[in-house]
Amino acid sequence: MLSILKRELTAYFNSALAWIVIAVFILISGFVFVSLLGIYSEQSLAASSSPFGAQSLNATDRVMVPTFQWIGYLLLFFLPVLTMRLIAEESRIGMLEMLFTYPLTDWEIVLGKFLGALGVVAVMLGLSSSYFIVLGRMVTVEWKLVAAGYLGVMLLSSAFVAFGIWASSLTSSQMISAVITYGGLLASWLVVIAGDNVQTAKEIFGGLSPMDHLVEMARGTVTSHHLVYFTAWTCLFLFLTVRTLESRKWSD
Amino acid sequence: MINVKNLTKTFGYKTAVDDLSFEVEKGEILGFLGPNGAGKTTTMRILTGFFPPTSGTATVNGVDVCEEPMKVREMVGYLPEHVPLYKDMTTREFLNFAASAKRLKGNERKQAVERTIERCNLASVADQLIDTLSRGFRQRVGLGQAIINNPKVLILDEPTVGLDPTQVRDIRALLRRLGEDSTVILSSHILSEVQQMCNRVVIISQGRMQAIDTPENLTGTMKGEARVSVRLTGAESDEVESKLGAIEGVDRVESTAGGNFSVISKSAKADVLAPKIAGLVVGAGWELYELKTHTANLEDIFIELTGPEKGKAIAVDTEA
C-alpha cells in the first residue's frame, strides 16, 4: 500500500496539477477569508457603539464557520480534479493490468490511492490554517473549534475523495470520471435545497447533505452522528471501488 | 514448476480458453504460439493470478492460483503485451516503485534496482524520464520490472513486438540469460523467434491446444509433404516429369517455366529423394543447375494447425 501511496504523491507533485490546485485553492479561500474578516471588522466597529450588538457578534459565527463552509464548497470544486485521474488514468495506460499481477490486494491499491489524494488535501488544508493563526493575533480564537472545523473538512474531503475514486474506477476517461464526481457531489449538496422547499423531502433527505454536517462540526458539535456519517460515506465508496475493480477483471 | 490442468475460461458466451492442460519444468522456456485471440493472453493472466479460471486448476511451484493468488503473484514476473509505464518517473524511480510494490524493502530493494539496471543495460537511461525513452528502452524497463524480484517464473506476452532487429537480438539474449535461472513462458507470433528460443512450444488456436512439443519434433513429425525443387535443362518437360515421377515414393511432379520442377512426396523424406533425383538427372545427361530440399518449418505447422480448415474441423467436432 505504501508503494502506491508514494507513487500517487510523486505523480501529483511531479505534475503541475497538485501545485496549481493548491495555489488556486489558497488564493480563493484566502480571498474569501479576508472578505469575511473585512465584513466582520466593519460590523463589530458599528456594533461597538450599540449596547446590544456586541454580544451577537462573535468571530466564530461571523468568520470561522463561514470560512469552513466556503472551504467545503471549494473542495467540492477542486477534489474531482484531483481524484479524476486516480484509477481512470491507470486503466487507460494499461497500468491497472500490471498492478493486478503485483502482489498487492485490490484494497491496498484503492487505499494507497485514497491516502495519496488525501495527502494533497492535507497539504492544502494545512496551508489554509494560516488564516486562523492570523485571526488569532487579532481576536481570541477558540482553538478547539478550529480543530473541530478541520476535522470536519478532513472528513468531508475523505468522503468526497472516496466518491471520486469510485467514479474514477468506472471509466478510463478522466473527463467522464470528473463529470460523474461533480454530478454526485453537487447532488448531495443540493438535497438541502430540495429539503428547504418540500417538507417531506426535508424529512427524508434532511440529514444527508455533507455541507450541513460540516457546518455543525465547525460550530463545535463533534458528535458520533457526524463522524459516523462521513466515515460511512467514505467506507461505502471505497468498498464500491474495490468491487468495481474486481468486476473489471472479469469483464475484460 | 507450472502445472495447468483442464483450464477453461469463459467471458459470458465466449470461451477464451478451452480445456487447456500442460506442464512446464523448472528452467524451461516454453513458447506460446497462436493467432491473435487464441487465448494466449488469457492463459497468461490466469497464471499471474490476475483472474481465476472458470474451471480447471493452475499451480505455480505447487501454489494454486485461485487459493493463494498473492503468493503466486510474488513468484511470477509478468510483462504485458503493451508495456504500461509511468511516464513521469525516471527509470530508476519506476523500478524502485515496482520493487516496493513487490514487497522488497530497504537495502534489498536498492540492490534489486541496481542489479536490474545492470542486467537490462539501463545504466545510460537510469535517471532519464521514461517519457523520453525509445521503444526498445521502454521494453527493457518493462522487462526490468518483471525480473526485479528474481521471480521463479517469468511470463512475457509478446516481448519483442515492435522492436527493431538490434533490440530484438538484445532482448532475446537477455531472455536466454534469464532462462538459465527461471522458468519462462513467452508468447509470440513470430515463429522463428519461438523456434530459436524455446525448449518446447504450445500451439493454441481458439482456446484449444493443438500441439505441444519441442520445435524439432514439431517440424520433424510434420505430416505434410517433402518437397525437392530442381532446375535443369536438356530435355522436354514432359519427359522430365514422367522420369522424376517414376522415382520410388514420389507422388507428383509440378513443373513451372524455366525448367523448374518440384518433386513432391508424402512418404519419402526430402533428404532421401534429393540424391536419387541428382543421380537420375546426371544419368540422363541433363544439365543440373539447382537442387534444393524444403523442410517443414514451424510456420507450416502453425498454418496447418491453426489454419481456416482446421478451424472448420474443430467446429464440426464441437457440433458432433
Coordinates of N, CA and C in Angstrom, one line a residue, chain A residues 17-228:
Chain A
L17 N -0.3 19.6 -11.7 CA -1.7 19.6 -11.2 C -1.8 19.9 -9.7
A18 N -1.1 19.2 -8.8 CA -1.3 19.4 -7.4 C -0.9 20.8 -7.0
W19 N 0.2 21.3 -7.6 CA 0.6 22.7 -7.3 C -0.4 23.7 -7.7
I20 N -1.0 23.6 -8.9 CA -1.9 24.5 -9.3 C -3.2 24.5 -8.5
V21 N -3.7 23.3 -8.2 CA -4.9 23.2 -7.4 C -4.7 23.8 -6.0
I22 N -3.5 23.5 -5.4 CA -3.3 24.1 -4.1 C -3.2 25.6 -4.2
A23 N -2.5 26.1 -5.2 CA -2.3 27.5 -5.3 C -3.7 28.2 -5.5
V24 N -4.5 27.7 -6.4 CA -5.8 28.4 -6.7 C -6.7 28.3 -5.5
F25 N -6.7 27.1 -4.8 CA -7.5 26.9 -3.6 C -7.1 28.0 -2.6
I26 N -5.8 28.1 -2.3 CA -5.3 29.1 -1.3 C -5.7 30.5 -1.7
L27 N -5.6 30.8 -3.0 CA -5.9 32.1 -3.5 C -7.4 32.4 -3.2
I28 N -8.2 31.5 -3.6 CA -9.7 31.8 -3.5 C -10.1 31.8 -2.0
S29 N -9.7 30.8 -1.3 CA -10.1 30.7 0.1 C -9.5 31.8 0.9
G30 N -8.3 32.3 0.5 CA -7.7 33.4 1.2 C -8.5 34.7 0.9
F31 N -9.0 34.8 -0.3 CA -9.8 36.0 -0.6 C -11.1 36.0 0.2
V32 N -11.7 34.8 0.2 CA -13.0 34.6 1.0 C -12.7 35.0 2.5
F33 N -11.6 34.5 3.0 CA -11.4 34.7 4.4 C -11.2 36.2 4.7
V34 N -10.4 36.9 3.8 CA -10.1 38.3 4.0 C -11.5 39.1 3.9
S35 N -12.3 38.7 2.9 CA -13.6 39.4 2.8 C -14.4 39.2 4.0
L36 N -14.5 38.0 4.5 CA -15.3 37.7 5.7 C -14.8 38.5 6.9
L37 N -13.5 38.6 7.0 CA -12.9 39.3 8.1 C -13.2 40.8 8.0
G38 N -13.1 41.3 6.7 CA -13.4 42.7 6.5 C -14.8 43.1 6.9
I39 N -15.8 42.3 6.5 CA -17.2 42.5 6.9 C -17.3 42.5 8.4
Y40 N -16.7 41.4 9.0 CA -16.8 41.3 10.4 C -16.2 42.5 11.2
S41 N -15.1 43.0 10.7 CA -14.5 44.1 11.4 C -15.4 45.4 11.3
E42 N -16.0 45.6 10.1 CA -16.9 46.7 9.9 C -18.1 46.6 10.9
Q43 N -18.6 45.4 10.9 CA -19.8 45.2 11.7 C -19.5 45.4 13.2
S44 N -18.3 44.8 13.6 CA -18.0 44.9 15.0 C -17.7 46.4 15.4
L45 N -17.2 47.1 14.5 CA -17.0 48.6 14.7 C -18.3 49.3 14.9
A46 N -19.2 48.9 14.0 CA -20.6 49.5 14.2 C -21.2 49.1 15.4
A47 N -21.1 47.8 15.8 CA -21.7 47.2 17.0 C -21.2 47.8 18.3
S48 N -19.9 48.2 18.2 CA -19.3 48.7 19.5 C -20.0 49.9 20.0
S49 N -20.6 50.7 19.1 CA -21.4 51.9 19.5 C -22.8 51.6 20.0
S50 N -23.2 50.3 19.7 CA -24.6 50.0 20.2 C -24.5 49.0 21.3
P51 N -25.3 49.2 22.4 CA -25.1 48.3 23.6 C -25.6 46.9 23.4
F52 N -26.4 46.6 22.4 CA -26.9 45.3 22.2 C -26.1 44.4 21.2
G53 N -25.5 45.1 20.2 CA -24.9 44.5 19.1 C -23.8 43.5 19.4
A54 N -23.0 44.0 20.4 CA -21.7 43.3 20.6 C -21.8 41.8 20.9
Q55 N -22.9 41.5 21.6 CA -22.9 40.1 22.1 C -23.2 39.1 21.0
S56 N -24.1 39.6 20.0 CA -24.4 38.7 18.9 C -23.3 38.5 17.9
L57 N -22.3 39.4 18.0 CA -21.3 39.3 17.1 C -20.1 38.6 17.6
N58 N -19.8 37.4 17.2 CA -18.5 36.8 17.6 C -17.8 36.3 16.4
A59 N -16.5 36.1 16.5 CA -15.6 35.7 15.4 C -16.0 34.3 14.9
T60 N -16.4 33.5 15.9 CA -16.7 32.1 15.5 C -17.8 32.0 14.4
D61 N -18.9 32.7 14.8 CA -20.1 32.7 13.9 C -19.9 33.5 12.6
R62 N -19.2 34.6 12.8 CA -19.1 35.5 11.6 C -18.0 35.2 10.7
V63 N -16.9 34.6 11.2 CA -15.7 34.4 10.4 C -15.4 32.9 10.2
M64 N -15.3 32.2 11.4 CA -14.8 30.8 11.3 C -15.7 29.9 10.6
V65 N -16.9 29.8 11.1 CA -17.9 28.9 10.5 C -18.1 29.1 9.0
P66 N -18.3 30.4 8.6 CA -18.4 30.6 7.1 C -17.1 30.3 6.4
T67 N -16.0 30.5 7.0 CA -14.8 30.1 6.3 C -14.7 28.6 6.0
F68 N -15.0 27.8 7.0 CA -15.1 26.4 6.8 C -16.1 26.0 5.8
Q69 N -17.2 26.7 5.9 CA -18.3 26.4 4.9 C -17.8 26.6 3.5
W70 N -17.1 27.8 3.3 CA -16.5 28.1 2.0 C -15.5 27.1 1.6
I71 N -14.7 26.7 2.5 CA -13.6 25.6 2.2 C -14.3 24.4 1.7
G72 N -15.5 24.1 2.3 CA -16.3 22.9 1.9 C -16.7 23.1 0.4
Y73 N -17.2 24.3 0.1 CA -17.7 24.5 -1.3 C -16.5 24.4 -2.2
L74 N -15.4 25.0 -1.8 CA -14.2 24.9 -2.7 C -13.7 23.5 -2.9
L75 N -13.8 22.7 -1.9 CA -13.3 21.3 -2.0 C -14.2 20.6 -3.0
L76 N -15.5 21.0 -3.0 CA -16.4 20.3 -3.9 C -16.0 20.6 -5.4
F77 N -15.4 21.8 -5.6 CA -14.9 22.1 -6.9 C -13.6 21.5 -7.3
F78 N -12.7 21.5 -6.3 CA -11.3 21.1 -6.6 C -11.0 19.6 -6.4
L79 N -11.7 18.9 -5.5 CA -11.4 17.5 -5.3 C -11.6 16.6 -6.6
P80 N -12.7 16.8 -7.3 CA -12.9 16.0 -8.5 C -11.7 16.1 -9.5
V81 N -11.0 17.3 -9.5 CA -9.9 17.4 -10.4 C -8.7 16.6 -9.9
L82 N -8.6 16.5 -8.5 CA -7.6 15.6 -8.0 C -7.9 14.1 -8.1
T83 N -9.1 13.8 -8.0 CA -9.4 12.3 -8.0 C -9.7 11.7 -9.4
M84 N -10.0 12.6 -10.3 CA -10.4 12.0 -11.6 C -9.4 11.1 -12.3
R85 N -8.1 11.3 -12.1 CA -7.2 10.5 -12.8 C -6.8 9.2 -12.0
L86 N -7.2 9.1 -10.7 CA -6.6 8.1 -9.9 C -6.7 6.7 -10.5
I87 N -7.8 6.2 -10.9 CA -7.9 4.9 -11.5 C -8.1 4.9 -13.0
A88 N -8.9 6.0 -13.4 CA -9.1 6.1 -14.9 C -7.8 6.1 -15.7
E89 N -6.9 6.9 -15.2 CA -5.6 7.0 -16.0 C -4.8 5.7 -16.0
E90 N -4.8 5.0 -14.8 CA -4.1 3.7 -14.8 C -4.8 2.7 -15.8
S91 N -6.1 2.8 -15.8 CA -6.8 1.9 -16.7 C -6.5 2.3 -18.2
R92 N -6.4 3.6 -18.5 CA -6.2 4.0 -19.9 C -4.8 3.5 -20.3
I93 N -3.8 3.7 -19.5 CA -2.4 3.3 -19.9 C -2.1 1.9 -19.7
G94 N -3.1 1.1 -19.2 CA -2.9 -0.3 -19.0 C -2.1 -0.7 -17.8
M95 N -1.9 0.3 -16.9 CA -1.1 0.0 -15.7 C -1.9 -0.8 -14.7
L96 N -3.2 -0.7 -14.8 CA -4.1 -1.5 -13.9 C -3.8 -3.0 -14.1
E97 N -3.7 -3.4 -15.3 CA -3.4 -4.8 -15.7 C -2.2 -5.2 -15.0
M98 N -1.2 -4.3 -15.0 CA 0.1 -4.7 -14.4 C 0.0 -4.8 -12.9
L99 N -0.7 -3.8 -12.3 CA -0.9 -3.7 -10.8 C -1.6 -5.0 -10.3
F100 N -2.5 -5.5 -11.1 CA -3.2 -6.7 -10.8 C -2.4 -8.0 -10.8
T101 N -1.2 -7.9 -11.3 CA -0.3 -9.0 -11.3 C 0.8 -8.8 -10.3
Y102 N 0.8 -7.6 -9.6 CA 1.8 -7.4 -8.5 C 1.1 -8.0 -7.2
P103 N 2.0 -8.4 -6.3 CA 1.4 -8.9 -5.0 C 0.8 -7.8 -4.2
L104 N -0.2 -7.2 -4.7 CA -1.0 -6.1 -4.0 C -2.4 -6.5 -4.0
T105 N -3.1 -6.4 -2.9 CA -4.6 -6.7 -3.0 C -5.3 -5.4 -3.5
D106 N -6.5 -5.6 -4.0 CA -7.3 -4.5 -4.5 C -7.5 -3.4 -3.4
W107 N -7.6 -3.9 -2.2 CA -7.7 -2.9 -1.1 C -6.5 -2.0 -0.9
E108 N -5.3 -2.7 -1.1 CA -4.1 -1.9 -1.0 C -4.0 -0.9 -2.1
I109 N -4.4 -1.3 -3.3 CA -4.3 -0.3 -4.4 C -5.3 0.9 -4.1
V110 N -6.5 0.5 -3.7 CA -7.5 1.6 -3.5 C -7.1 2.5 -2.4
L111 N -6.7 1.9 -1.3 CA -6.4 2.7 -0.1 C -5.1 3.5 -0.3
G112 N -4.2 3.0 -1.1 CA -3.0 3.7 -1.4 C -3.3 5.0 -2.2
K113 N -4.2 4.9 -3.1 CA -4.6 6.0 -4.0 C -5.5 7.0 -3.1
F114 N -6.3 6.4 -2.3 CA -7.2 7.3 -1.4 C -6.3 8.2 -0.5
L115 N -5.3 7.5 0.1 CA -4.5 8.3 1.0 C -3.6 9.2 0.3
G116 N -3.2 8.9 -0.9 CA -2.4 9.8 -1.7 C -3.1 11.1 -2.0
A117 N -4.4 10.9 -2.5 CA -5.2 12.1 -2.8 C -5.4 12.9 -1.5
L118 N -5.7 12.2 -0.4 CA -6.0 12.9 0.8 C -4.7 13.6 1.4
G119 N -3.6 13.1 1.0 CA -2.3 13.7 1.4 C -2.2 15.1 0.8
V120 N -2.6 15.2 -0.5 CA -2.6 16.5 -1.2 C -3.6 17.5 -0.5
V121 N -4.8 16.9 -0.2 CA -5.8 17.7 0.5 C -5.2 18.2 1.9
A122 N -4.5 17.3 2.6 CA -4.0 17.7 3.9 C -3.0 18.9 3.7
V123 N -2.2 18.8 2.7 CA -1.2 19.9 2.4 C -2.0 21.2 2.2
M124 N -3.0 21.1 1.4 CA -3.9 22.3 1.0 C -4.5 22.9 2.3
L125 N -5.1 22.0 3.1 CA -5.8 22.5 4.3 C -4.8 23.0 5.3
G126 N -3.6 22.3 5.3 CA -2.6 22.7 6.3 C -2.2 24.2 6.0
L127 N -2.0 24.5 4.7 CA -1.7 25.9 4.3 C -2.8 26.9 4.7
S128 N -4.0 26.4 4.6 CA -5.1 27.3 4.9 C -5.2 27.7 6.4
S129 N -4.5 26.9 7.2 CA -4.6 27.1 8.7 C -3.9 28.5 9.0
S130 N -3.1 29.0 8.1 CA -2.5 30.3 8.4 C -3.6 31.4 8.6
Y131 N -4.8 31.2 8.0 CA -5.8 32.2 8.2 C -6.2 32.3 9.7
F132 N -6.3 31.2 10.3 CA -6.7 31.2 11.7 C -5.6 31.7 12.6
I133 N -4.4 31.4 12.2 CA -3.3 32.0 13.0 C -3.3 33.5 12.9
V134 N -3.6 34.0 11.7 CA -3.7 35.5 11.6 C -4.9 36.0 12.4
L135 N -6.0 35.3 12.3 CA -7.2 35.7 13.1 C -6.9 35.7 14.6
G136 N -6.1 34.7 15.0 CA -5.8 34.5 16.4 C -4.9 35.7 17.0
R137 N -4.3 36.4 16.1 CA -3.5 37.6 16.5 C -4.4 38.8 16.7
M138 N -5.6 38.7 16.2 CA -6.4 39.9 16.3 C -7.5 39.7 17.3
V139 N -8.1 38.5 17.4 CA -9.2 38.3 18.4 C -8.9 37.0 19.1
T140 N -9.5 36.7 20.2 CA -9.3 35.4 20.8 C -10.0 34.3 20.0
V141 N -9.3 33.3 19.6 CA -9.8 32.2 18.8 C -10.0 31.0 19.7
E142 N -11.1 30.3 19.5 CA -11.2 29.1 20.3 C -10.6 28.0 19.5
W143 N -9.4 27.6 19.9 CA -8.7 26.6 19.0 C -9.4 25.2 18.9
K144 N -10.1 24.9 20.0 CA -10.9 23.7 19.9 C -11.9 23.7 18.7
L145 N -12.5 24.9 18.5 CA -13.4 25.0 17.4 C -12.7 24.9 16.1
V146 N -11.5 25.5 16.0 CA -10.7 25.4 14.8 C -10.4 23.9 14.5
A147 N -10.0 23.2 15.5 CA -9.7 21.8 15.4 C -10.9 21.0 14.9
A148 N -12.1 21.4 15.5 CA -13.3 20.7 15.1 C -13.6 21.0 13.6
G149 N -13.4 22.2 13.2 CA -13.6 22.6 11.8 C -12.7 21.8 10.9
Y150 N -11.4 21.7 11.3 CA -10.5 21.0 10.4 C -10.9 19.5 10.4
L151 N -11.3 19.0 11.5 CA -11.7 17.6 11.5 C -12.9 17.4 10.5
G152 N -13.8 18.4 10.6 CA -14.9 18.4 9.7 C -14.5 18.4 8.2
V153 N -13.7 19.3 7.8 CA -13.3 19.4 6.4 C -12.5 18.2 6.0
M154 N -11.7 17.7 6.9 CA -10.9 16.5 6.5 C -11.8 15.3 6.3
L155 N -12.8 15.1 7.1 CA -13.8 14.1 7.0 C -14.6 14.3 5.7
L156 N -15.0 15.5 5.4 CA -15.7 15.8 4.2 C -14.8 15.5 3.0
S157 N -13.5 15.8 3.1 CA -12.6 15.5 2.0 C -12.5 14.0 1.8
S158 N -12.4 13.2 2.9 CA -12.3 11.8 2.7 C -13.5 11.2 2.0
A159 N -14.7 11.8 2.4 CA -15.9 11.3 1.7 C -15.9 11.6 0.3
F160 N -15.5 12.9 -0.1 CA -15.5 13.3 -1.5 C -14.5 12.5 -2.3
V161 N -13.3 12.3 -1.7 CA -12.2 11.6 -2.4 C -12.7 10.2 -2.6
A162 N -13.3 9.5 -1.6 CA -13.7 8.2 -1.8 C -14.7 8.1 -3.0
F163 N -15.6 9.1 -3.0 CA -16.6 9.1 -4.1 C -15.9 9.3 -5.4
G164 N -14.9 10.2 -5.4 CA -14.2 10.5 -6.7 C -13.4 9.2 -7.2
I165 N -12.8 8.5 -6.3 CA -12.1 7.3 -6.7 C -13.1 6.3 -7.3
W166 N -14.2 6.2 -6.7 CA -15.2 5.2 -7.2 C -15.6 5.7 -8.6
A167 N -15.9 7.0 -8.8 CA -16.2 7.4 -10.2 C -15.1 7.1 -11.1
S168 N -13.8 7.3 -10.6 CA -12.7 7.1 -11.5 C -12.5 5.6 -11.9
S169 N -13.0 4.7 -11.0 CA -12.9 3.3 -11.3 C -13.9 2.8 -12.3
L170 N -14.9 3.7 -12.6 CA -15.9 3.3 -13.5 C -15.5 3.4 -15.0
T171 N -14.5 4.2 -15.3 CA -14.2 4.6 -16.6 C -12.7 4.7 -16.9
S172 N -12.3 4.7 -18.1 CA -10.9 5.0 -18.3 C -10.8 6.4 -18.9
S173 N -11.8 7.2 -18.8 CA -11.7 8.6 -19.3 C -11.8 9.5 -18.0
Q174 N -10.7 10.3 -17.9 CA -10.7 11.3 -16.8 C -11.8 12.2 -16.8
M175 N -12.2 12.7 -18.0 CA -13.3 13.6 -18.1 C -14.6 13.0 -17.6
I176 N -14.9 11.8 -18.0 CA -16.2 11.2 -17.6 C -16.1 11.0 -16.1
S177 N -15.0 10.6 -15.6 CA -14.8 10.4 -14.1 C -15.1 11.7 -13.4
A178 N -14.6 12.8 -13.9 CA -14.8 14.1 -13.3 C -16.2 14.5 -13.3
V179 N -16.9 14.3 -14.4 CA -18.3 14.7 -14.6 C -19.2 13.9 -13.6
I180 N -18.9 12.6 -13.5 CA -19.7 11.8 -12.5 C -19.5 12.3 -11.1
T181 N -18.2 12.7 -10.8 CA -17.9 13.1 -9.4 C -18.6 14.5 -9.2
Y182 N -18.5 15.4 -10.1 CA -19.2 16.7 -9.9 C -20.7 16.4 -9.8
G183 N -21.3 15.6 -10.6 CA -22.7 15.3 -10.6 C -23.1 14.8 -9.2
G184 N -22.4 13.8 -8.7 CA -22.7 13.2 -7.5 C -22.6 14.1 -6.3
L185 N -21.5 14.9 -6.3 CA -21.2 15.7 -5.1 C -22.2 16.9 -5.1
L186 N -22.5 17.5 -6.3 CA -23.5 18.6 -6.4 C -24.8 18.1 -5.9
A187 N -25.2 16.9 -6.4 CA -26.5 16.3 -6.0 C -26.6 16.2 -4.5
S188 N -25.5 15.7 -3.8 CA -25.5 15.5 -2.4 C -25.7 16.9 -1.7
W189 N -25.2 17.9 -2.3 CA -25.2 19.2 -1.7 C -26.6 19.8 -1.9
L190 N -27.2 19.5 -3.1 CA -28.5 20.1 -3.4 C -29.7 19.5 -2.7
V191 N -29.5 18.3 -2.1 CA -30.6 17.8 -1.4 C -31.1 18.7 -0.3
V192 N -30.2 19.7 0.1 CA -30.6 20.6 1.1 C -31.7 21.6 0.5
I193 N -31.4 22.0 -0.7 CA -32.3 22.9 -1.3 C -33.7 22.3 -1.6
A194 N -33.6 21.0 -2.0 CA -34.9 20.3 -2.1 C -35.6 20.2 -0.8
G195 N -34.8 20.0 0.3 CA -35.4 19.9 1.6 C -36.0 21.2 2.1
D196 N -35.4 22.4 1.7 CA -36.0 23.6 2.1 C -37.4 23.9 1.5
N197 N -37.6 23.3 0.3 CA -38.8 23.6 -0.4 C -39.9 22.6 -0.1
V198 N -39.6 21.4 0.1 CA -40.6 20.4 0.3 C -40.5 19.8 1.7
Q199 N -41.5 19.8 2.4 CA -41.4 19.3 3.8 C -41.0 17.8 3.9
T200 N -41.7 17.0 3.1 CA -41.4 15.6 3.2 C -40.0 15.3 2.7
A201 N -39.5 16.0 1.7 CA -38.2 15.8 1.2 C -37.2 16.1 2.4
K202 N -37.5 17.2 3.1 CA -36.7 17.6 4.2 C -36.6 16.5 5.3
E203 N -37.7 15.8 5.5 CA -37.7 14.8 6.5 C -36.9 13.6 6.0
I204 N -37.0 13.3 4.7 CA -36.2 12.2 4.2 C -34.8 12.4 4.0
F205 N -34.5 13.6 3.4 CA -33.1 13.9 3.0 C -32.3 14.8 3.9
G206 N -33.1 15.3 4.9 CA -32.5 16.3 5.8 C -31.1 16.1 6.3
G207 N -30.9 14.8 6.7 CA -29.6 14.5 7.3 C -28.5 14.2 6.3
L208 N -28.8 14.2 5.0 CA -27.9 13.6 4.0 C -26.9 14.6 3.4
S209 N -27.1 15.9 3.6 CA -26.2 16.8 3.0 C -24.8 16.9 3.7
P210 N -23.7 16.7 3.1 CA -22.4 16.8 3.8 C -22.1 18.2 4.3
M211 N -22.7 19.2 3.6 CA -22.4 20.6 4.0 C -23.0 20.9 5.3
D212 N -24.2 20.4 5.6 CA -24.9 20.6 6.9 C -24.0 20.0 8.0
H213 N -23.6 18.8 7.7 CA -22.8 18.1 8.7 C -21.5 18.9 9.0
L214 N -20.9 19.4 7.9 CA -19.7 20.2 8.1 C -19.9 21.4 8.9
V215 N -21.0 22.2 8.6 CA -21.3 23.4 9.4 C -21.5 23.1 10.8
E216 N -22.2 22.1 11.1 CA -22.4 21.7 12.5 C -21.1 21.4 13.2
M217 N -20.3 20.7 12.5 CA -19.0 20.3 13.2 C -18.2 21.6 13.4
A218 N -18.2 22.5 12.4 CA -17.4 23.8 12.6 C -18.0 24.6 13.7
R219 N -19.2 24.4 14.1 CA -19.8 25.1 15.2 C -19.4 24.4 16.5
G220 N -18.7 23.3 16.4 CA -18.2 22.6 17.6 C -19.0 21.4 18.1
T221 N -20.0 21.0 17.3 CA -20.7 19.8 17.7 C -20.1 18.6 17.1
V222 N -19.0 18.1 17.7 CA -18.3 16.9 17.2 C -19.0 15.7 17.8
T223 N -20.1 15.2 17.2 CA -20.8 14.1 17.8 C -20.6 12.9 16.9
S224 N -20.9 11.7 17.5 CA -20.6 10.5 16.8 C -21.5 10.5 15.5
H225 N -22.6 11.2 15.6 CA -23.6 11.3 14.5 C -22.8 11.7 13.2
H226 N -22.0 12.8 13.3 CA -21.3 13.3 12.2 C -20.2 12.4 11.8
L227 N -19.5 11.9 12.8 CA -18.3 11.1 12.5 C -18.8 9.8 11.7
V228 N -19.9 9.3 12.2 CA -20.4 8.0 11.5 C -20.9 8.4 10.1

